XYZ file of N, CA and C in Angstrom:
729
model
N 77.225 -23.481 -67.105
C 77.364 -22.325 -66.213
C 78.447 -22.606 -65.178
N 79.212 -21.300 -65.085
C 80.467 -21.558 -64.016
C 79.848 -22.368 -62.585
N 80.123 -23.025 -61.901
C 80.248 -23.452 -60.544
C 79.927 -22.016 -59.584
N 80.884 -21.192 -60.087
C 81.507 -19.664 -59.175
C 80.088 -18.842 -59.148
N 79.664 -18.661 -60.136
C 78.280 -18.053 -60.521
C 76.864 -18.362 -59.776
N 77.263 -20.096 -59.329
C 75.730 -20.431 -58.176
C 76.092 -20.252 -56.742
N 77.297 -20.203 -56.701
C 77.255 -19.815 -55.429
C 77.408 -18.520 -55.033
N 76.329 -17.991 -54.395
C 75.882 -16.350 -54.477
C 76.331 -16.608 -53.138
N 75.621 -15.091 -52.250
C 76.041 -14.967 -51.104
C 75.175 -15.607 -50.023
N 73.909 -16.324 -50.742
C 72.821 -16.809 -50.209
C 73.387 -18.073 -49.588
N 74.462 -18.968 -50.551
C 74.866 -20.055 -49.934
C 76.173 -20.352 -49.415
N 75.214 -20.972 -48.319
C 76.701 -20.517 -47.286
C 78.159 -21.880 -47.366
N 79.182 -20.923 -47.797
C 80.152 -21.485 -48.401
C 81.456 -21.377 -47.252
N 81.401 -22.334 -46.701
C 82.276 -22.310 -45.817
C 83.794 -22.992 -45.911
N 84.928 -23.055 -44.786
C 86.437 -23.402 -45.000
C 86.406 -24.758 -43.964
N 87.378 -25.329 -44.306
C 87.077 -27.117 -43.876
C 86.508 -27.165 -42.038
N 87.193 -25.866 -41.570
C 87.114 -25.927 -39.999
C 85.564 -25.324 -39.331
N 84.805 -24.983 -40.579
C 83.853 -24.403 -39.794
C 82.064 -24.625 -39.850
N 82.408 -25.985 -40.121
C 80.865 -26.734 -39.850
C 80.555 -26.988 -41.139
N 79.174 -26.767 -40.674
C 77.796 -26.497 -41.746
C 76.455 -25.980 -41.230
N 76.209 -25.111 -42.011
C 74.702 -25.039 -41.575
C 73.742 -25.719 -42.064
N 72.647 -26.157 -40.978
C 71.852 -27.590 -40.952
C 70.264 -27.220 -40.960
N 69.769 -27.321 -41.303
C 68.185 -27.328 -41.288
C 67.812 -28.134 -40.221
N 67.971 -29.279 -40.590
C 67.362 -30.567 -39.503
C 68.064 -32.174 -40.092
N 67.639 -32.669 -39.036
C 68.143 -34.022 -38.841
C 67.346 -34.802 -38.035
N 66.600 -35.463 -39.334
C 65.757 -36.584 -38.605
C 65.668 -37.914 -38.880
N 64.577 -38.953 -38.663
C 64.699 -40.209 -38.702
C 63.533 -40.481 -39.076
N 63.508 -41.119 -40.447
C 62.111 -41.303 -40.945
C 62.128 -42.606 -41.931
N 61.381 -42.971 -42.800
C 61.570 -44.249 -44.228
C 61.898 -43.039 -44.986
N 62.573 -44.079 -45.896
C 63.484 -43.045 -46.592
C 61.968 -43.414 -48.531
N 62.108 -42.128 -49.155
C 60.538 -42.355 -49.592
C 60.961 -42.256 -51.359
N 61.789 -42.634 -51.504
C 61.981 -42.807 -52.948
C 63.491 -43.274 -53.192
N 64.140 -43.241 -54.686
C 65.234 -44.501 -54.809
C 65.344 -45.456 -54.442
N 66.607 -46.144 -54.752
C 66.630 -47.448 -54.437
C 66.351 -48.415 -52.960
N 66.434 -47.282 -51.959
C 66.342 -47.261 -50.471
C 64.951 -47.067 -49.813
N 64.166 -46.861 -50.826
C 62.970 -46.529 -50.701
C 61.804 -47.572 -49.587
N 61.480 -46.872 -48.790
C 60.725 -47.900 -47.324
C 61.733 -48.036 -46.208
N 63.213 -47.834 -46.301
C 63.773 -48.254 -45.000
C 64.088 -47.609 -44.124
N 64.375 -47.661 -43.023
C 64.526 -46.711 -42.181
C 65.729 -45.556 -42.150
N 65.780 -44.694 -42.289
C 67.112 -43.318 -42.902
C 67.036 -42.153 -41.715
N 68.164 -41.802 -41.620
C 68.312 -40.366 -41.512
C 68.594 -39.725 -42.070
N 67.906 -38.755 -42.208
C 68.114 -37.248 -43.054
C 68.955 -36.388 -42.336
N 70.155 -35.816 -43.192
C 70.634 -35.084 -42.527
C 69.970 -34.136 -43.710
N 69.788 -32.963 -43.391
C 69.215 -31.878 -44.428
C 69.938 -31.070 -44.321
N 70.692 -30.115 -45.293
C 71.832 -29.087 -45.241
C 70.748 -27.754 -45.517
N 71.392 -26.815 -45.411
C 70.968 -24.827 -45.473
C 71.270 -24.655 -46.927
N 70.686 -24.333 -47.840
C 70.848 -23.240 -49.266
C 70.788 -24.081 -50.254
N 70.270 -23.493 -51.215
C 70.695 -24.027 -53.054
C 70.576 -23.157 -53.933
N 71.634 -23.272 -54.481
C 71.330 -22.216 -55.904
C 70.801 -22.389 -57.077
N 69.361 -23.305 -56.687
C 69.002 -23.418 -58.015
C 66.862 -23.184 -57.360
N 65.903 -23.142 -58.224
C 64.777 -22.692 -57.533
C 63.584 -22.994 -58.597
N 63.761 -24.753 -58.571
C 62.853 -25.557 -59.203
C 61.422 -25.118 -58.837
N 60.530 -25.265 -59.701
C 59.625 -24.457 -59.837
C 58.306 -25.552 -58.980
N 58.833 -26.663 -58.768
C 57.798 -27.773 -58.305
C 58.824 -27.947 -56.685
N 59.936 -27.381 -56.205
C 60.787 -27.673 -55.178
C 59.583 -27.970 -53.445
N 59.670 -29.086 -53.109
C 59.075 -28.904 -51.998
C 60.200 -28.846 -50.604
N 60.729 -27.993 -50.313
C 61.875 -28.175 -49.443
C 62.537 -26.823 -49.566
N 61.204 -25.737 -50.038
C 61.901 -24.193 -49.865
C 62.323 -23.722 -48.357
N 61.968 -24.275 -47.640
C 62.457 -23.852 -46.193
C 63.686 -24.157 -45.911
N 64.398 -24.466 -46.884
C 65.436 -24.824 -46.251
C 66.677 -24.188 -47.412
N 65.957 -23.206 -48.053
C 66.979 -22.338 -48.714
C 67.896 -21.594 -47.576
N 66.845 -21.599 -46.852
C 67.737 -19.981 -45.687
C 67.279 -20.400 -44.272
N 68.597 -19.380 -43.745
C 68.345 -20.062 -42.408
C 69.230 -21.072 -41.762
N 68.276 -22.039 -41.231
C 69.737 -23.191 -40.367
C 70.043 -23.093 -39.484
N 71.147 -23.666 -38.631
C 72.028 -23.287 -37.987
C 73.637 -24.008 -38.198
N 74.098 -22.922 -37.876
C 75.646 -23.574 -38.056
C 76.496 -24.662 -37.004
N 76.403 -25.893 -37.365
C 77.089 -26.225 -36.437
C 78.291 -27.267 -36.787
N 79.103 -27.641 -36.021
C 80.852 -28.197 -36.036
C 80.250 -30.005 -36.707
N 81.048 -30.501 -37.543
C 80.963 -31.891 -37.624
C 80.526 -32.703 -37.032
N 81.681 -32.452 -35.979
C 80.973 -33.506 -34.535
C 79.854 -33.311 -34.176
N 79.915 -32.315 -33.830
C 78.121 -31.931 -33.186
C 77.098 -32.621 -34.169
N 76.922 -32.996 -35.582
C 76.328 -33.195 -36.045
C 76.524 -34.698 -36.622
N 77.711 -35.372 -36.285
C 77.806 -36.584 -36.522
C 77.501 -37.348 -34.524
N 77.453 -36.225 -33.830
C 77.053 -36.452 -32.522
C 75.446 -37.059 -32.209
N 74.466 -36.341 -33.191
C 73.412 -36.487 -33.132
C 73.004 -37.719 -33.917
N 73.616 -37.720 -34.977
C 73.408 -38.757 -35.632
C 73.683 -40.224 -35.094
N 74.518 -40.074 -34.567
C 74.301 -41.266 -33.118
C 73.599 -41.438 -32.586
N 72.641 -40.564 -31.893
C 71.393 -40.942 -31.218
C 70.297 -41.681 -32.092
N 70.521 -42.125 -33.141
C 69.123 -42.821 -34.017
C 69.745 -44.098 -34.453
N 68.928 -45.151 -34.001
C 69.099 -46.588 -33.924
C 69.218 -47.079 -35.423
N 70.211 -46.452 -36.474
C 69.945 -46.504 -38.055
C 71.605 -46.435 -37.861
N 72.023 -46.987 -38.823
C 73.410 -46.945 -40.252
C 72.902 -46.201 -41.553
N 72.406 -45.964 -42.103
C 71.906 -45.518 -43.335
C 71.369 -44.296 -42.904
N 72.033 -43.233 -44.152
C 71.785 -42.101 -43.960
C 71.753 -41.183 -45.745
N 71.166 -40.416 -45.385
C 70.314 -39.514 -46.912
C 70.702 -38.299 -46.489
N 71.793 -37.917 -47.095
C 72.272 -36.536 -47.409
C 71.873 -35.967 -48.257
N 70.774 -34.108 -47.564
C 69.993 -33.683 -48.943
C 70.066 -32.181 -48.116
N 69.059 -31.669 -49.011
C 68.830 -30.151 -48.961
C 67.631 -29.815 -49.402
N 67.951 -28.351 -49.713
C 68.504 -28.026 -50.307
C 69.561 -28.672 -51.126
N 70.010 -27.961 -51.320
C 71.575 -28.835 -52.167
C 73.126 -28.420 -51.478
N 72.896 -29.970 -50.930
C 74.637 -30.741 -49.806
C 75.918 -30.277 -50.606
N 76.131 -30.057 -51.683
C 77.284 -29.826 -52.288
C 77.342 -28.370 -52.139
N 76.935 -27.211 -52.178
C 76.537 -26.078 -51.714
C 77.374 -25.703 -50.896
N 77.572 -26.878 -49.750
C 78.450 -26.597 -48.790
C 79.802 -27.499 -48.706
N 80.963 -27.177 -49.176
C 81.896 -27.802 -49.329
C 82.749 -28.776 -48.370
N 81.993 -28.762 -47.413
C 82.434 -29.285 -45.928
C 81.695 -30.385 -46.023
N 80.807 -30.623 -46.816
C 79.712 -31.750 -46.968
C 80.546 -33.069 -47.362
N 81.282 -32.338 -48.049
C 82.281 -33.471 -48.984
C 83.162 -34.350 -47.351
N 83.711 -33.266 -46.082
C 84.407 -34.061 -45.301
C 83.183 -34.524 -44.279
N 81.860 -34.177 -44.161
C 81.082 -34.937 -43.445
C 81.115 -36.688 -43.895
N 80.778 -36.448 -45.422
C 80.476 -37.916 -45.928
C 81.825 -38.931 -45.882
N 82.867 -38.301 -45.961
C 83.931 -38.671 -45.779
C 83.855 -39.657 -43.664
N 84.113 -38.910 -43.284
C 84.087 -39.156 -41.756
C 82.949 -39.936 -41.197
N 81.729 -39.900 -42.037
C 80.458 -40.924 -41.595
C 81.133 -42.548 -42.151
N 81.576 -42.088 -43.513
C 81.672 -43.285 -44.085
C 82.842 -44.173 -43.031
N 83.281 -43.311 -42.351
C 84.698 -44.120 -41.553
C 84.350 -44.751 -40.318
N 82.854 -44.154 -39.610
C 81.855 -44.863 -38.522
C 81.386 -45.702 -39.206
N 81.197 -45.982 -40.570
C 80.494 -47.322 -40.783
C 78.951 -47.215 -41.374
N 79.006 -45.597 -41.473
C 77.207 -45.309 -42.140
C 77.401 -46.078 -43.626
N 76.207 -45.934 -44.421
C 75.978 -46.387 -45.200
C 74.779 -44.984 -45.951
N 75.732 -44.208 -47.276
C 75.495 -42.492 -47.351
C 74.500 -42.780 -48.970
N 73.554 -41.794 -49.180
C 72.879 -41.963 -50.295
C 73.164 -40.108 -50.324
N 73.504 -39.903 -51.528
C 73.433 -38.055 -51.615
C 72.600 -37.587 -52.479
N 71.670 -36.954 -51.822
C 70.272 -36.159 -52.824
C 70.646 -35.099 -53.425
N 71.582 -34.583 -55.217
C 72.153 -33.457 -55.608
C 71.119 -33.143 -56.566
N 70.887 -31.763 -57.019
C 70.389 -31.181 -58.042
C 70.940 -31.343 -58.929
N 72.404 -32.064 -59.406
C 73.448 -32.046 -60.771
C 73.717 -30.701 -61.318
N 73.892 -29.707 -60.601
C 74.082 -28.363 -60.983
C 75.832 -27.905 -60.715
N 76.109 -28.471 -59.511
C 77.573 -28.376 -58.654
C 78.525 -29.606 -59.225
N 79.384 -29.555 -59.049
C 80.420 -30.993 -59.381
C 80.278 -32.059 -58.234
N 79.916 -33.382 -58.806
C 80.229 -34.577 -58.240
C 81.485 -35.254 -57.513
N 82.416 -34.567 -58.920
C 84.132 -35.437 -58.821
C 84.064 -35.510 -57.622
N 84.471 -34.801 -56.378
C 84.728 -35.021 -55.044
C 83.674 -35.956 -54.269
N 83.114 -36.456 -54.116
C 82.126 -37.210 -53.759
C 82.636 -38.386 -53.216
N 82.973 -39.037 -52.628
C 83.845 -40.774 -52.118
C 82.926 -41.477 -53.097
N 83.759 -42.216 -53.517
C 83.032 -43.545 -54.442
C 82.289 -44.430 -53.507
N 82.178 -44.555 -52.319
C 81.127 -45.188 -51.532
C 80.204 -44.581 -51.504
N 79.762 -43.608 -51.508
C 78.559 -42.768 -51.326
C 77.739 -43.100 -52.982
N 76.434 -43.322 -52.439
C 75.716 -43.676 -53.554
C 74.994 -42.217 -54.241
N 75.095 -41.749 -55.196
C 74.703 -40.711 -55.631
C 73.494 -40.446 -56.213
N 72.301 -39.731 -55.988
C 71.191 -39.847 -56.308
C 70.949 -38.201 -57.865
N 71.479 -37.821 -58.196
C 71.480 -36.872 -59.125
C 70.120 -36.448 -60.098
N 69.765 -35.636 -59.838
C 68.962 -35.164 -60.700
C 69.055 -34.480 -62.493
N 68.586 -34.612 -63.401
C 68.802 -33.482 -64.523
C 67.801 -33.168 -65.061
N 67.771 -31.510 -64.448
C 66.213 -30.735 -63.779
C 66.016 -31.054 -66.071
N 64.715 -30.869 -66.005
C 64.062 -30.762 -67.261
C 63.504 -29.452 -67.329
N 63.245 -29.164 -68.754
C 62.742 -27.895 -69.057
C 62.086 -27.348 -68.174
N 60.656 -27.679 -67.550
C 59.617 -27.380 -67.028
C 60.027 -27.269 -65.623
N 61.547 -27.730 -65.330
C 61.770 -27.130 -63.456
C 61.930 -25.479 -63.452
N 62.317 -25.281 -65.065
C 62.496 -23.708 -64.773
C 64.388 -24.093 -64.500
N 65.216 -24.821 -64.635
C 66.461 -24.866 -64.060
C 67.427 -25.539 -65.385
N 66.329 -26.148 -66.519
C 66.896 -26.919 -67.283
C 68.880 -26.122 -67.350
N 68.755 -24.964 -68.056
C 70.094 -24.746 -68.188
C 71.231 -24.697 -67.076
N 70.817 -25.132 -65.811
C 72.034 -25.187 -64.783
C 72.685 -26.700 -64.792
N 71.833 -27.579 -65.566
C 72.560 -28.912 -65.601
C 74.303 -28.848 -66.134
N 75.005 -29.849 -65.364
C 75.951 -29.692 -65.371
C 76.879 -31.391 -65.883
N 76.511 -30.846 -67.427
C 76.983 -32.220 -67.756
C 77.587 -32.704 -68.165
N 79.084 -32.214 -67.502
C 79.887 -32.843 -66.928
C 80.201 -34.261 -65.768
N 79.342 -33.972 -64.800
C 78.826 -35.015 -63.997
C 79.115 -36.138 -64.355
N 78.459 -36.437 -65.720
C 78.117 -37.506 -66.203
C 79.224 -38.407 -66.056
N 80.294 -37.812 -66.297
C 81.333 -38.197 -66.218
C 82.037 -39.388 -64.813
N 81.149 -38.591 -64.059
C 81.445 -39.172 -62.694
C 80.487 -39.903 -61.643
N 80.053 -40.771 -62.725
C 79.080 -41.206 -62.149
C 79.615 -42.994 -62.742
N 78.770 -43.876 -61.739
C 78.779 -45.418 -61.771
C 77.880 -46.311 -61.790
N 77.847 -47.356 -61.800
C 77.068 -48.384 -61.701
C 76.495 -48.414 -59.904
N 77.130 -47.676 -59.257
C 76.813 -47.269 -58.067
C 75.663 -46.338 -57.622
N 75.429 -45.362 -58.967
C 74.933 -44.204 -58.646
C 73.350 -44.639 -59.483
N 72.676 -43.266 -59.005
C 71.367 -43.433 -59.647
C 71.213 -42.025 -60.389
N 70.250 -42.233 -61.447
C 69.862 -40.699 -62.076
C 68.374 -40.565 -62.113
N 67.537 -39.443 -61.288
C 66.348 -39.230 -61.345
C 66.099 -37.705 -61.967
N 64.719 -38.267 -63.291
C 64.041 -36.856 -63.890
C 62.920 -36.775 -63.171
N 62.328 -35.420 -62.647
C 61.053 -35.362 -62.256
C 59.835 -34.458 -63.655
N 59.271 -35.116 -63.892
C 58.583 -35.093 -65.108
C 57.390 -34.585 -64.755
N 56.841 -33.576 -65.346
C 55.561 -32.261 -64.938
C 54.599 -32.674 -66.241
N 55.067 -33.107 -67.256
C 54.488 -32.569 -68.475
C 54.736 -33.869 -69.860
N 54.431 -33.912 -70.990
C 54.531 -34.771 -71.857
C 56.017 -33.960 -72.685
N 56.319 -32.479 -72.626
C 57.618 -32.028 -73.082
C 58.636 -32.738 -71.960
N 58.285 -32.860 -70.727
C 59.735 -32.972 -70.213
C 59.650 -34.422 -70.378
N 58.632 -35.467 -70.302
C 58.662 -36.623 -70.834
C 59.807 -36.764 -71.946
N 59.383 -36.521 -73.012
C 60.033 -36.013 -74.304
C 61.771 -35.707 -74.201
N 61.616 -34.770 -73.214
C 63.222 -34.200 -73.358
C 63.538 -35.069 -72.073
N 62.797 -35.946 -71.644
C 64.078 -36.501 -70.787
C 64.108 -38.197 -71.460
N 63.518 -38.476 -72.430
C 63.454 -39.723 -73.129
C 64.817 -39.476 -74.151
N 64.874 -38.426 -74.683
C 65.795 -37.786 -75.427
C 67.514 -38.470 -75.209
N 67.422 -37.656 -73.615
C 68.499 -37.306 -73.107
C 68.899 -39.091 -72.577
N 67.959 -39.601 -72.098
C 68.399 -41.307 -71.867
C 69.198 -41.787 -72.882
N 68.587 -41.769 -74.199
C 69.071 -42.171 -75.149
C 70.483 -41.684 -76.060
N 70.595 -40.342 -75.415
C 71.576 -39.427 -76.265
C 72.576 -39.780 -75.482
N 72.320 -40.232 -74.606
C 73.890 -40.214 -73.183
C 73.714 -41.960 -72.558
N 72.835 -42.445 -73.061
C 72.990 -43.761 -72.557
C 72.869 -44.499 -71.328
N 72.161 -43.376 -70.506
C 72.358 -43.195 -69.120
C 71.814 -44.306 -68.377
N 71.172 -45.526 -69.187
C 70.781 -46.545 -68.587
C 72.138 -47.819 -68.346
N 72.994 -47.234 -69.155
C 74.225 -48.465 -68.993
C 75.182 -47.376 -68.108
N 75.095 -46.247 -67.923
C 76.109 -45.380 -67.160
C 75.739 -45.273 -65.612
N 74.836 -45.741 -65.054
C 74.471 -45.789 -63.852
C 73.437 -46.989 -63.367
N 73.251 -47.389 -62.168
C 72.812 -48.626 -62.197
C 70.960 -48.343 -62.140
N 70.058 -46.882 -61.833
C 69.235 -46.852 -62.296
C 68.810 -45.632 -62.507
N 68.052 -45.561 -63.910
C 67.556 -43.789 -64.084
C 65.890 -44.124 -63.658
N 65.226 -42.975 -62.791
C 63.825 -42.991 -62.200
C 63.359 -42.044 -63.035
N 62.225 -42.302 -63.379
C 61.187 -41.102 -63.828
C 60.108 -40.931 -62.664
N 60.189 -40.056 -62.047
C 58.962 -39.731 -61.086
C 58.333 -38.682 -61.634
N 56.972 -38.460 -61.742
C 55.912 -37.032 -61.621
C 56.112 -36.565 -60.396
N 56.468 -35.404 -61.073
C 55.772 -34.104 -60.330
C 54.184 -34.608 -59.273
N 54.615 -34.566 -57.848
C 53.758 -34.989 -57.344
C 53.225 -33.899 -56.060
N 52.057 -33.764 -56.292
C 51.035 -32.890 -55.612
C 50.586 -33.277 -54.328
N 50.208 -32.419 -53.273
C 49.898 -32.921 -51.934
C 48.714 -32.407 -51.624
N 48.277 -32.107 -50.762
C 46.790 -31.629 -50.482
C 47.235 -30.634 -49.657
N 46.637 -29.219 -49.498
C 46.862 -28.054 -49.292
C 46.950 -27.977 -47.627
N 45.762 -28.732 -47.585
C 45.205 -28.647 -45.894
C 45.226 -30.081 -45.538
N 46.432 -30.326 -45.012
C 47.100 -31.531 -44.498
C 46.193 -32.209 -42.877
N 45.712 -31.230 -42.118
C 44.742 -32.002 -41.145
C 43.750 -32.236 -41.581
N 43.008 -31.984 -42.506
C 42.221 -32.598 -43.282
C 41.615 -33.555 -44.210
N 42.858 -33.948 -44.858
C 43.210 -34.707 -45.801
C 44.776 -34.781 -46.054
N 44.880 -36.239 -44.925
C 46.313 -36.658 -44.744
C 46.781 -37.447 -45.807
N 45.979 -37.727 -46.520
C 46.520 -38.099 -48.041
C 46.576 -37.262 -48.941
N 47.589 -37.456 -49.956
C 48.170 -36.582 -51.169
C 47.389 -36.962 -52.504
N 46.912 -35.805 -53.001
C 45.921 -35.840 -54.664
C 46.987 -36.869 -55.469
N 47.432 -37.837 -55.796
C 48.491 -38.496 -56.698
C 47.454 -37.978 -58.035
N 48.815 -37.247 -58.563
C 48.340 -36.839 -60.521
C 47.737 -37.629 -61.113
N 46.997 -37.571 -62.022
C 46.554 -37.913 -63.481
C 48.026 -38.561 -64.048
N 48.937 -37.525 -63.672
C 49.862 -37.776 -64.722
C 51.278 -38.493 -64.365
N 50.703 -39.160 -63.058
C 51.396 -40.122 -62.515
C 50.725 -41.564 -63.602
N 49.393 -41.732 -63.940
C 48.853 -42.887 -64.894
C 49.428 -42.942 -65.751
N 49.611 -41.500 -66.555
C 50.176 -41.205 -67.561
C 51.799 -41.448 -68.231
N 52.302 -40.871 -67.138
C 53.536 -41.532 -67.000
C 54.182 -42.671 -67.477
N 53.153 -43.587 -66.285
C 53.605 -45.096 -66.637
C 53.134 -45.785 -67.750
N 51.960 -44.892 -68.505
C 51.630 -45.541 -69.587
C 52.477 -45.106 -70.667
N 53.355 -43.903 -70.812
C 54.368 -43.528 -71.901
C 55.565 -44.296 -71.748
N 55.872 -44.891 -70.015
C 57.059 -45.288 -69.991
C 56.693 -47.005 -70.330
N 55.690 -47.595 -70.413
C 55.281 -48.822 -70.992
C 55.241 -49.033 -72.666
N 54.886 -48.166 -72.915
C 54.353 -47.641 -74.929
C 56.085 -47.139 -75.455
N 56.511 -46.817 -74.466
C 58.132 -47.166 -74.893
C 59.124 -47.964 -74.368
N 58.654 -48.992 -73.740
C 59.892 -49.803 -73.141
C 60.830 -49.297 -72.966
N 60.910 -48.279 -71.892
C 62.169 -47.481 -71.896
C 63.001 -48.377 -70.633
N 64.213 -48.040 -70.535
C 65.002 -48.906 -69.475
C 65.029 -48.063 -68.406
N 63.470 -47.752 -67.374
C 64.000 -46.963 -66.318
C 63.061 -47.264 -65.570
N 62.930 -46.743 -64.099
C 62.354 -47.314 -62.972
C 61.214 -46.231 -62.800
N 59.769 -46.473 -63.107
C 58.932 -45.674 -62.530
C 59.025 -45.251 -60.995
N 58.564 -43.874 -60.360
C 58.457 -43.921 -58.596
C 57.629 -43.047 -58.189
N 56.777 -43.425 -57.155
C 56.373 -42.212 -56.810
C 56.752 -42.102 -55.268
N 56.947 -40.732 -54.752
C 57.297 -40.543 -53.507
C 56.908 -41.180 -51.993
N 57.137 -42.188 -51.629
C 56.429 -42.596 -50.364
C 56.297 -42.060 -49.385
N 56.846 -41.319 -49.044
C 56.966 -40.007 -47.803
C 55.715 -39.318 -48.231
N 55.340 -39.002 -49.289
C 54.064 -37.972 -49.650
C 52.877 -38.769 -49.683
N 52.856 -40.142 -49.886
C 51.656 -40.856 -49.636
C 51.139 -41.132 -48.399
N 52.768 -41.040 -47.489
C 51.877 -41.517 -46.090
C 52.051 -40.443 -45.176
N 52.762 -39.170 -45.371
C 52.849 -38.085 -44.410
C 52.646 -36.422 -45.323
N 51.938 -36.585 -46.351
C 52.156 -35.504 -47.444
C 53.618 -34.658 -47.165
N 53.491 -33.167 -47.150
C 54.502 -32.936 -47.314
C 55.286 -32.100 -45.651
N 54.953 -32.764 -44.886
C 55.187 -32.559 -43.369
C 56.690 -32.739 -43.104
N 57.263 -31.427 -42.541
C 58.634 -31.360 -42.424
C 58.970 -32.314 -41.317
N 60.237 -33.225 -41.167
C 60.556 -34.159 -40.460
C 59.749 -35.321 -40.974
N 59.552 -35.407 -41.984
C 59.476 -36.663 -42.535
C 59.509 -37.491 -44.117
């Protein structure tokens, strides 16, 4: 699917001089990939054009606020961290994202980028560690994958499937093997689809699936070359914004 086609009028597509719009920016452990437990800031960007059917981070389709680089590499100063997790919605969305990561990387951050694999990579700085997704049948998004990507990716980068079901198991065991994606990047994750508890003052812990067991017992019964995960942010804060 064209590039031109996801970006509707919903996402806000801006020219090099005029920001980004931001959801939030906070400071929390960073709760999955390779970075997983350490201390991060999130910068969280406004919009995505894609509307995974398990997405926990719909608030941040719409909305935001718009603000200038600085202002937002301003704040990011105030948190006693180098390491930072660029996400969304989906950061590529906004084409200015590309000169944020650019200009952090020149203070000396240290950038991980959370993409849906729907938008193009190429522009991305080869320092920035790339966290890419390739939604599976069951996100409801399978056909926006864009795989091309593949192309542009390293021993630097990581590739995560989020797996609902024993089909997307299936089609994402497939796709490891069809593309090789364990020697094309330095790790592919299989995480479940992971569930939280409805009424969070109640029960500050998250239901972890059945099919989180399950999981790891298909990804054992096939010695597959990839990194089981489950979300740490959802075990110890379910799904509570700002963290």
């Amino acid at each position: 699917m064209s590039e031109s086609l996801l970006r509707t009028a919903a996402i806000p597509v801006t020219d090099p001089e005029a920001g980004l719009r931001l959801t939030e920016i906070f400071y929390s452990l960073q709760g999955e990939a390779l970075t997983s437990g350490l201390p991060t800031i999130f910068v969280r960007l406004t919009g995505c054009p894609l509307r995974c059917v398990y997405c926990d981070t719909e608030y941040a389709f719409t909305g935001g606020e718009r603000q200038s680089l600085e202002t937002i590499i301003d704040t990011i100063k105030n948190y006693p961290c180098k390491r930072i997790c660029l996400t969304g919605g989906e950061p590529l969305a906004q084409p200015n994202a590309i000169e944020l990561m650019k200009r952090l990387l020149s203070d000396g951050y240290e950038i991980s980028l959370e993409t849906a694999g729907a938008l193009s990579v190429q522009n991305v700085p080869p320092a920035v560690s790339k966290v890419m997704d390739l939604k599976t049948p069951s996100s409801g998004e399978v056909d926006k994958n864009l795989w091309s990507n593949l192309d542009h990716l390293t021993e630097h980068d990581q590739i995560k499937f989020v797996i609902m079901n024993r089909t997307d198991y299936d089609w994402a065991k497939e796709t490891l093997n069809q593309h090789q994606l364990n020697k094309l990047v330095g790790t592919v994750w299989f995480s479940p689809m992971f569930n939280v508890a409805d009424d969070i003052d109640e029960a500050l812990s998250p239901d972890v699936p059945v099919l989180a067991r399950e999981l790891a017992e298909w990804i054992l019964a096939d010695a597959l070359p990839v990194r089981f995960q489950l979300q740490l942010h959802k075990i110890i804060w379910a799904d509570a914004k700002g963290k």
